[in-house]
Each structure stands twice: as structure tokens, then as C-alpha cells.
Amino acid sequence: MIRTEKIEKKFGKLPVLKGIDTSFKGGQVVSVIGPNGSGKTTFIKCILGMVVPDKGKIFFDKKDIRNDFSYRQYIGYMPQIGHYPENMKIGQLFAMMKDLRQQSSSFDEELIDIYSLKSMYAKAMRTLSGGTTQRVSAALAFLFNPKVLILDEPTAGLDPLAAEIIKEKILKAKQDGKLVIITSHIMSEVEEMADSIMYLFEGNIYFNKTLVEIKNETGEEKLNKAIAKIMKQQTHV
Ligand code: ADP
Ligand code: MG
């Protein structure tokens, strides 16, 4: 569904992505992990067309995204930090988003319901806690029933119950054949959801393997231990 070919991106003199090759199909959860500043957000913003790579190509359903931005209607995006018009009320925000996408006739409002956002429709975005803003971002990402979900640190800032709800939603989306790309630094959570793990380190893909491969190759049951082992092996070569 999505393929990237030798993506390179520098911010000023700082090389952030140094040639990222990937290929993602539907029906799976891909976890992009790596230390802070390793380029996770930059990578997903390239896929979204919000950051333009210096070199390389990105294909969505085999079409180069540079030629046609319409692919974005198939992606639901939850930003790491959502920025919304301060004075807009939650209800107005959802109404506006629906108006912008009139071609969609059916909406997935499950998260709006489970997160009880309707009871807060009259609240202005600027008055919301970080956790509520994240719930709004999550509900927006799923609203149009997109075939690709790109979620940047989706559970950061959510309370445990709200985090559990979005995890269930992610697994359901995968079962429906959608592609879900998640960045995360919480290993237990990655372990629960991811089929494959792409580890970004200093602008390169350090490894890109399935969870099963990682566990088999290292003989470790716990993902954090398995990754520590891979890191040790690679630095000793
Ligand atoms: P991650 O999401 O893995 O924490 P980011 O992709 O946000 O990493 O950032 C990677 C690096 O690129 C960091 O050093 C960050 O400061 C830098 N960076 C990200 N966006 C910009 C930008 N718009 N302008 C300049 N530097 C940026
Ligand atoms: Mg980030």
C-alpha cells in the first residue's frame, strides 16, 4: 500500500533520514520505534506529504505521491501534538471536518462515543486538557474510516483506560485489513500490537523485522530484552 524508496531529509545541516526504504501492506500494525530525535515523526510526515524529502520517492498504491495529493483522503492521522483553532469548540471541529469531506457518507463515531466527547461539544479547544485533546485527535483519525492510519505516539498523554480503548480500536482496524503505522517508545505496548517493528537510529533503519522474527532470533520473550540483545550484537560486529 505504501512504499518508500531511499528517502533522505536534512534540516539545515542535520541529516535526519539517510535513505529509508520500506514497504507496508494492509492488515498489519507496523511500529516505528527509535530514540528521541531519531526521525520517527519526520518519516511519517514525509508519508503524509507534510515534509518534503530532499531525495527519494514515496508511492501510495503504486502512485508517486508528488503527482497527486488525493491519496491523503485514505489516511487518518493522529499527530503527536494536535494543534487546533483555540476558540473552536469540539463540536464545531467535528462538524467542520465532516463538511470538508462531504464525499464520505458513513462516519466511524465509535471513539467520539466511547470517549464521551459529545458531552463536551460546547467546550473550546483551548480549554481542554492534554488528554482530552489527544482523545479528539484519536477520534478524528478514525472518523472517516480510512484504509491507512498513521498514529504518532497515540497513547502518550492518554490515561490507561483511554489508551486501552485506542489499542482495541487499532487491533480492530488491522483485522479489517487496514494498515496501521504507529510510532511509540513504550515497548510493552509495541509488543501487544505490532506485527513488525522498524527501528530508526541516526537516520537509518537499524532493523526492520517481524515481532516473531525478533523473538525467535534472540530467544527472548520480552521485546525490550530482545531489542537490547540485537543492539549489542550489532555494535559488536
Ligand atoms: P522523533 O519523532 O524520532 O523524536 P523527529 O523526526 O521529530 O524525531 O526529529 C528528528 C530530528 O529532526 C530532531 O533532531 C529534530 O530536532 C529535527 N527536526 C524535526 N523537525 C524539524 C524542523 N521542522 N526543522 C528543523 N529541525 C527539525
Ligand atoms: Mg516524534
Short mmCIF file of N, CA and C in Angstrom, two decimals, residues 125-134:
data_model
loop_
_atom_site.label_atom_id
_atom_site.label_comp_id
_atom_site.label_asym_id
_atom_site.label_seq_id
_atom_site.Cartn_x
_atom_site.Cartn_y
_atom_site.Cartn_z
N MET A 125 -11.48 24.37 22.26
CA MET A 125 -10.27 23.56 22.20
C MET A 125 -9.20 24.05 23.17
N ARG A 126 -9.10 25.39 23.34
CA ARG A 126 -8.03 25.90 24.20
C ARG A 126 -8.21 25.53 25.67
N THR A 127 -9.44 25.15 26.05
CA THR A 127 -9.69 24.86 27.46
C THR A 127 -9.47 23.38 27.80
N LEU A 128 -9.14 22.58 26.79
CA LEU A 128 -9.06 21.13 27.02
C LEU A 128 -7.73 20.71 27.66
N SER A 129 -7.77 19.66 28.46
CA SER A 129 -6.53 19.09 28.99
C SER A 129 -5.81 18.37 27.83
N GLY A 130 -4.53 18.08 28.05
CA GLY A 130 -3.77 17.37 27.02
C GLY A 130 -4.42 16.04 26.65
N GLY A 131 -4.91 15.33 27.66
CA GLY A 131 -5.52 14.03 27.44
C GLY A 131 -6.79 14.13 26.59
N THR A 132 -7.58 15.16 26.84
CA THR A 132 -8.82 15.33 26.05
C THR A 132 -8.47 15.72 24.62
N THR A 133 -7.48 16.57 24.44
CA THR A 133 -7.06 16.94 23.08
C THR A 133 -6.62 15.68 22.32
N GLN A 134 -5.91 14.79 23.01
CA GLN A 134 -5.48 13.54 22.37
C GLN A 134 -6.68 12.66 22.00
#
